[in-house]
Short mmCIF file of C-alpha atoms in Angstrom, two decimals:
data_model
loop_
_atom_site.label_atom_id
_atom_site.label_comp_id
_atom_site.label_asym_id
_atom_site.label_seq_id
_atom_site.Cartn_x
_atom_site.Cartn_y
_atom_site.Cartn_z
CA UNK R 166 133.98 112.96 81.33
CA UNK R 167 132.10 113.44 84.81
CA UNK R 168 128.94 113.80 84.82
CA UNK R 169 126.97 115.90 87.05
CA UNK R 170 124.37 118.85 87.45
CA UNK R 171 125.18 122.69 87.99
CA UNK R 172 126.98 123.02 91.53
CA UNK R 173 123.83 125.38 92.29
CA UNK R 174 121.64 122.28 92.05
CA UNK R 175 123.83 120.55 94.93
CA UNK R 176 122.10 122.31 97.48
CA UNK R 177 119.07 119.56 96.85
CA UNK R 178 121.10 116.41 97.52
CA UNK R 179 118.45 113.92 96.69
CA UNK R 180 117.48 115.88 93.54
CA UNK R 181 121.11 116.41 92.53
CA UNK R 182 122.23 113.23 93.10
CA UNK R 183 119.22 111.72 91.19
CA UNK R 184 120.01 114.22 88.10
CA UNK R 185 123.55 113.34 88.46
CA UNK R 186 122.88 109.38 88.00
CA UNK R 187 120.65 110.11 84.85
CA UNK R 188 122.98 112.43 83.18
CA UNK R 189 125.95 109.54 83.89
CA UNK R 190 123.79 106.69 82.67
CA UNK R 191 122.74 108.16 79.73
CA UNK R 192 126.28 109.30 78.95
CA UNK R 193 127.64 105.67 79.17
CA UNK R 194 124.85 104.19 76.97
CA UNK R 195 125.54 106.80 74.39
CA UNK R 196 129.31 105.57 74.72
CA UNK R 197 128.76 102.18 74.33
CA UNK R 198 126.40 102.71 71.30
CA UNK R 199 129.36 104.72 69.59
CA UNK R 200 131.28 101.56 70.17
CA UNK R 201 134.02 103.06 72.68
CA UNK R 202 136.15 100.64 74.25
CA UNK R 203 134.91 100.03 78.00
CA UNK R 204 138.17 101.07 79.46
CA UNK R 205 138.13 104.17 77.79
CA UNK R 206 134.91 105.18 79.48
CA UNK R 207 136.36 104.02 83.13
CA UNK R 208 135.28 100.68 82.90
CA UNK R 209 136.98 97.42 84.22
CA UNK R 210 137.08 95.10 81.29
CA UNK R 211 138.57 92.45 83.97
CA UNK R 212 135.54 92.73 86.59
CA UNK R 213 133.43 90.22 84.83
CA UNK R 214 129.54 90.73 85.19
CA UNK R 215 130.29 94.03 87.26
CA UNK R 216 132.28 95.58 84.36
CA UNK R 217 130.00 98.62 84.04
CA UNK R 218 129.99 99.28 88.01
CA UNK R 219 133.60 100.68 88.03
CA UNK R 220 132.70 103.05 85.03
CA UNK R 221 129.56 104.49 87.26
CA UNK R 222 131.78 104.67 90.66
CA UNK R 223 134.21 106.63 88.83
CA UNK R 224 131.46 109.40 87.90
CA UNK R 225 130.50 109.39 91.65
CA UNK R 226 127.21 108.14 91.28
CA UNK R 227 125.96 105.44 93.96
CA UNK R 228 123.92 102.93 92.90
CA UNK R 229 120.72 101.69 94.53
CA UNK R 230 120.29 97.62 94.97
CA UNK R 231 118.11 97.62 92.27
CA UNK R 232 120.45 99.20 89.69
CA UNK R 233 123.42 97.10 90.88
CA UNK R 234 121.96 93.80 89.93
CA UNK R 235 120.13 95.02 86.77
CA UNK R 236 123.44 96.55 85.56
CA UNK R 237 125.17 93.05 86.22
CA UNK R 238 122.38 91.12 84.29
CA UNK R 239 122.27 93.83 81.43
CA UNK R 240 126.00 93.57 81.05
CA UNK R 241 125.83 89.76 81.25
CA UNK R 242 123.22 89.32 78.61
CA UNK R 243 124.76 91.89 76.25
CA UNK R 244 122.29 95.29 76.64
CA UNK R 245 124.16 97.14 78.82
CA UNK R 246 123.21 100.43 76.90
CA UNK R 247 119.55 99.38 77.11
CA UNK R 248 119.90 98.38 80.65
CA UNK R 249 121.46 102.09 81.49
CA UNK R 250 118.71 103.92 79.97
CA UNK R 251 116.27 101.88 81.78
CA UNK R 252 118.09 102.94 84.86
CA UNK R 253 118.24 106.70 83.60
CA UNK R 254 114.55 106.33 83.15
CA UNK R 255 114.05 105.62 86.80
CA UNK R 256 116.33 108.16 88.08
CA UNK R 257 114.91 110.97 86.08
CA UNK R 258 111.26 110.07 87.69
CA UNK R 259 113.01 110.56 91.30
CA UNK R 260 114.27 113.74 90.03
CA UNK R 261 111.00 114.99 88.62
CA UNK R 262 109.09 113.96 92.00
CA UNK R 263 111.74 115.55 94.12
CA UNK R 264 111.50 118.88 92.18
CA UNK R 265 107.54 118.75 92.77
CA UNK R 266 107.93 118.00 96.43
CA UNK R 267 110.35 120.96 96.82
CA UNK R 268 108.24 123.25 94.94
CA UNK R 269 105.38 122.69 97.02
CA UNK R 270 107.06 122.38 100.50
CA UNK R 271 110.21 125.21 100.28
CA UNK R 272 107.86 128.15 101.34
CA UNK R 273 106.34 126.58 104.60
CA UNK R 274 109.59 125.05 105.29
CA UNK R 275 111.48 128.64 104.71
CA UNK R 276 108.85 130.08 107.14
CA UNK R 277 109.26 127.14 109.74
CA UNK R 278 113.14 127.67 109.81
CA UNK R 279 112.52 131.52 110.50
CA UNK R 280 109.83 131.02 112.99
CA UNK R 281 112.08 130.30 116.05
CA UNK R 282 114.57 132.90 115.04
CA UNK R 283 111.53 135.42 114.96
CA UNK R 284 110.32 133.75 118.17
CA UNK R 285 113.72 134.11 119.78
CA UNK R 286 113.86 137.70 118.78
CA UNK R 287 110.84 138.73 120.50
CA UNK R 288 111.57 136.97 123.62
CA UNK R 289 111.87 140.15 125.10
CA UNK R 290 108.70 140.80 125.30
CA UNK R 291 107.07 137.72 125.09
CA UNK R 292 109.24 135.67 127.04
CA UNK R 293 111.01 132.27 125.73
CA UNK R 294 107.80 129.93 126.05
CA UNK R 295 106.45 130.44 122.41
CA UNK R 296 110.43 129.73 121.23
CA UNK R 297 110.84 126.82 123.52
CA UNK R 298 107.33 125.37 122.49
CA UNK R 299 107.83 125.63 119.05
CA UNK R 300 111.27 123.92 119.22
CA UNK R 301 109.85 121.21 121.36
CA UNK R 302 107.01 120.87 118.33
CA UNK R 303 109.70 120.57 115.80
CA UNK R 304 111.52 118.07 118.06
CA UNK R 305 108.30 116.01 118.58
CA UNK R 306 107.67 115.80 114.85
CA UNK R 307 111.38 114.92 113.82
CA UNK R 308 111.08 111.77 116.42
CA UNK R 309 107.94 110.87 115.20
CA UNK R 310 109.12 110.87 111.36
CA UNK R 311 112.58 109.13 112.48
CA UNK R 312 110.05 106.48 113.96
CA UNK R 313 107.97 106.21 111.06
CA UNK R 314 110.45 105.71 108.98
CA UNK R 315 112.07 103.02 110.70
CA UNK R 316 108.91 101.25 110.92
CA UNK R 317 108.55 101.33 107.21
CA UNK R 318 112.03 100.28 106.32
CA UNK R 319 111.36 97.19 109.19
CA UNK R 320 108.36 96.37 107.47
CA UNK R 321 106.09 97.01 110.26
CA UNK R 322 102.07 96.79 109.92
CA UNK R 323 101.17 99.87 111.63
CA UNK R 324 102.09 102.65 109.17
CA UNK R 325 99.68 101.00 106.58
CA UNK R 326 96.91 102.24 108.92
CA UNK R 327 97.81 105.58 108.65
CA UNK R 328 95.64 108.02 105.85
CA UNK R 329 96.84 107.57 102.42
CA UNK R 330 99.71 105.29 103.55
CA UNK R 331 98.33 101.66 102.52
CA UNK R 332 98.60 102.65 98.49
CA UNK R 333 101.75 104.66 98.85
CA UNK R 334 103.89 101.98 100.68
CA UNK R 335 102.35 99.30 97.91
CA UNK R 336 103.37 101.13 95.47
CA UNK R 337 106.86 102.10 96.89
CA UNK R 338 107.07 98.23 97.16
CA UNK R 339 105.63 97.10 93.36
CA UNK R 340 107.52 99.92 91.80
CA UNK R 341 111.08 98.46 92.44
CA UNK R 342 109.85 95.22 91.81
CA UNK R 343 108.56 96.00 88.35
CA UNK R 344 111.88 98.06 87.78
CA UNK R 345 113.94 94.91 88.36
CA UNK R 346 111.69 92.33 86.65
CA UNK R 347 111.39 94.44 83.53
CA UNK R 348 114.84 95.39 83.28
CA UNK R 349 116.30 91.72 84.25
CA UNK R 350 113.56 89.99 82.06
CA UNK R 351 114.32 92.24 79.13
CA UNK R 352 118.09 91.32 79.47
CA UNK R 353 117.26 88.01 79.02
CA UNK R 354 117.40 86.72 82.44
CA UNK R 355 114.74 83.62 82.78
CA UNK R 356 111.47 84.52 84.49
CA UNK R 357 112.20 82.39 87.65
CA UNK R 358 115.55 83.91 88.41
CA UNK R 359 114.54 87.70 86.99
CA UNK R 360 111.26 87.42 89.56
CA UNK R 361 113.14 86.05 92.34
CA UNK R 362 115.89 88.85 92.14
CA UNK R 363 112.96 91.41 91.53
CA UNK R 364 111.38 90.30 94.76
CA UNK R 365 114.50 90.85 96.59
CA UNK R 366 114.65 94.42 95.65
CA UNK R 367 111.24 95.24 97.38
CA UNK R 368 111.18 96.62 100.64
CA UNK R 369 109.91 94.33 103.48
CA UNK R 370 106.18 94.32 104.29
CA UNK R 371 102.98 92.87 103.28
CA UNK R 372 103.28 93.70 99.70
CA UNK R 373 106.62 91.93 99.48
CA UNK R 374 105.11 88.80 101.48
CA UNK R 375 102.19 88.73 98.87
CA UNK R 376 104.99 88.61 96.03
CA UNK R 377 106.83 85.59 97.54
CA UNK R 378 103.51 83.52 98.11
CA UNK R 379 102.93 84.38 94.20
CA UNK R 380 106.53 83.58 93.47
CA UNK R 381 105.81 80.06 94.77
CA UNK R 382 102.71 79.57 92.63
CA UNK R 383 105.39 80.24 89.86
CA UNK R 384 107.56 78.03 90.69
CA UNK R 385 105.13 75.34 90.51
CA UNK R 386 104.69 75.65 87.05
CA UNK R 387 102.16 78.28 86.64
CA UNK R 388 101.75 81.34 84.81
CA UNK R 389 103.34 84.70 86.33
CA UNK R 390 99.63 86.54 86.31
CA UNK R 391 97.71 83.08 87.79
CA UNK R 392 100.63 83.53 90.75
CA UNK R 393 99.72 87.17 91.39
CA UNK R 394 96.10 86.79 91.17
CA UNK R 395 96.28 84.19 93.49
CA UNK R 396 98.35 86.27 96.17
CA UNK R 397 96.54 89.44 95.09
CA UNK R 398 99.95 90.98 94.60
CA UNK R 399 100.10 94.27 92.98
CA UNK R 400 97.41 96.82 91.80
CA UNK R 401 94.76 95.33 89.91
CA UNK R 402 95.59 97.64 86.85
CA UNK R 403 99.33 95.53 86.78
CA UNK R 404 97.57 92.35 86.99
CA UNK R 405 95.28 93.10 84.18
CA UNK R 406 98.51 94.26 81.99
CA UNK R 407 100.49 91.38 82.81
CA UNK R 408 97.69 88.83 82.33
CA UNK R 409 97.40 90.40 78.75
CA UNK R 410 101.01 90.70 77.99
CA UNK R 411 102.08 87.68 78.76
CA UNK R 412 98.97 85.55 77.50
CA UNK R 413 99.89 87.05 74.33
CA UNK R 414 103.53 86.23 74.61
CA UNK R 415 104.36 89.78 75.26
CA UNK R 416 105.45 89.90 78.67
CA UNK R 417 108.34 92.33 78.68
CA UNK R 418 106.26 95.06 76.74
CA UNK R 419 103.66 94.49 79.50
CA UNK R 420 106.09 94.95 82.39
CA UNK R 421 107.08 98.32 80.77
CA UNK R 422 103.63 99.55 80.65
CA UNK R 423 102.64 98.53 84.12
CA UNK R 424 105.63 100.06 85.35
CA UNK R 425 105.29 103.36 83.78
CA UNK R 426 101.50 103.56 84.88
CA UNK R 427 102.42 103.03 88.39
CA UNK R 428 105.16 105.47 88.18
CA UNK R 429 103.00 108.03 86.90
CA UNK R 430 99.82 107.23 89.63
CA UNK R 431 102.78 107.14 92.26
CA UNK R 432 104.06 110.20 91.54
CA UNK R 433 100.74 112.12 91.03
CA UNK R 434 99.78 110.67 94.30
CA UNK R 435 102.97 111.63 96.01
CA UNK R 436 102.68 115.51 94.87
CA UNK R 437 99.12 115.75 96.22
CA UNK R 438 100.27 114.48 99.44
CA UNK R 439 102.80 116.87 99.49
CA UNK R 440 100.69 119.90 98.48
CA UNK R 441 98.33 118.63 101.14
CA UNK R 442 101.36 118.61 103.48
CA UNK R 443 102.53 121.70 102.59
CA UNK R 444 99.11 123.74 102.92
CA UNK R 445 98.92 122.13 106.60
CA UNK R 446 102.50 123.34 107.36
CA UNK R 447 101.98 126.60 105.98
CA UNK R 448 98.71 127.06 108.00
CA UNK R 449 100.44 126.25 111.17
CA UNK R 450 103.56 128.38 110.52
CA UNK R 451 101.15 131.32 109.58
CA UNK R 452 98.67 130.43 113.11
CA UNK R 453 102.05 130.26 114.81
CA UNK R 454 103.39 133.68 113.43
CA UNK R 455 100.32 135.33 114.22
CA UNK R 456 100.32 134.05 117.92
CA UNK R 457 103.48 135.32 118.42
CA UNK R 458 102.57 138.96 116.85
CA UNK R 459 99.59 139.28 119.37
CA UNK R 460 101.46 138.07 122.36
CA UNK R 461 104.34 140.23 121.34
CA UNK R 462 102.52 143.43 120.58
CA UNK R 463 100.25 142.72 123.71
CA UNK R 464 103.40 142.68 125.84
CA UNK R 465 104.70 145.90 123.96
CA UNK R 466 101.14 147.64 125.04
CA UNK R 467 101.38 146.06 128.96
CA UNK R 468 105.05 147.31 129.11
CA UNK R 469 104.06 150.82 127.81
CA UNK R 470 101.04 151.32 130.02
CA UNK R 471 103.44 149.94 132.94
CA UNK R 472 105.72 152.91 131.73
CA UNK R 473 103.26 155.74 131.64
CA UNK R 474 101.49 154.61 134.84
CA UNK R 475 98.36 153.04 132.93
CA UNK R 476 97.40 156.47 131.31
#
């Protein structure tokens, strides 16, 4: 069976890809729970720890780096179905955020796309100046976005100084770390090894550097929560949950609760930011439309006066 959302959803690539991955992970987990042989669901029995990867690839799903390592360790520990469902939960969260973001941004984006066409259509009366100005602004915004994205991926410090950015970037590092650590530790991987792999899954930057400091404390024989507190790594809420869980011998459950909490908070923060960006974009587009209309009718009236001799 080939997993995938309805063809209509493919116009939204990130949402469709995440939903397709979620459905595939759930389907594979269900098949394994039912006792179907690995070969029957497209797996590769001779591929060792990467036996599940062939089944996922056969369904057209591209794994993230975190999922790649988690599935490998989950298969090795005999917890493939549980690992697949954990990956499915992460994809479901990403798809839900994508839908929220699109709901807040689609109308301003549609107006923004239509705006240059309207400006060019009115160029006979207002000239090409407004249309060229709009296209120039779009080019500047696209270049700025690409530069910021490259800087974030490279771990540059300056994006953290932007409004809202520090908390969002820290969460973007913390969530994949907690996802990987929870999945690997739950699959039976020793904490030292699981923590090292989880740090590798985190994007570069200050938050990842603090996690590496915490890992060194852990390797010195101290508990994970002490290393995190020493390095001031992760959100204080996460450190509190992990300290309570590790002290009580329930670290796996604490990791799951910390991960869910950070996902929820991060999703709400991104949704709020998306609504704010949508509102600003909508206001700018409306202002540009009014500018074109005023310029158009002003030019139209001037042209009429020229034809009628100013009468």
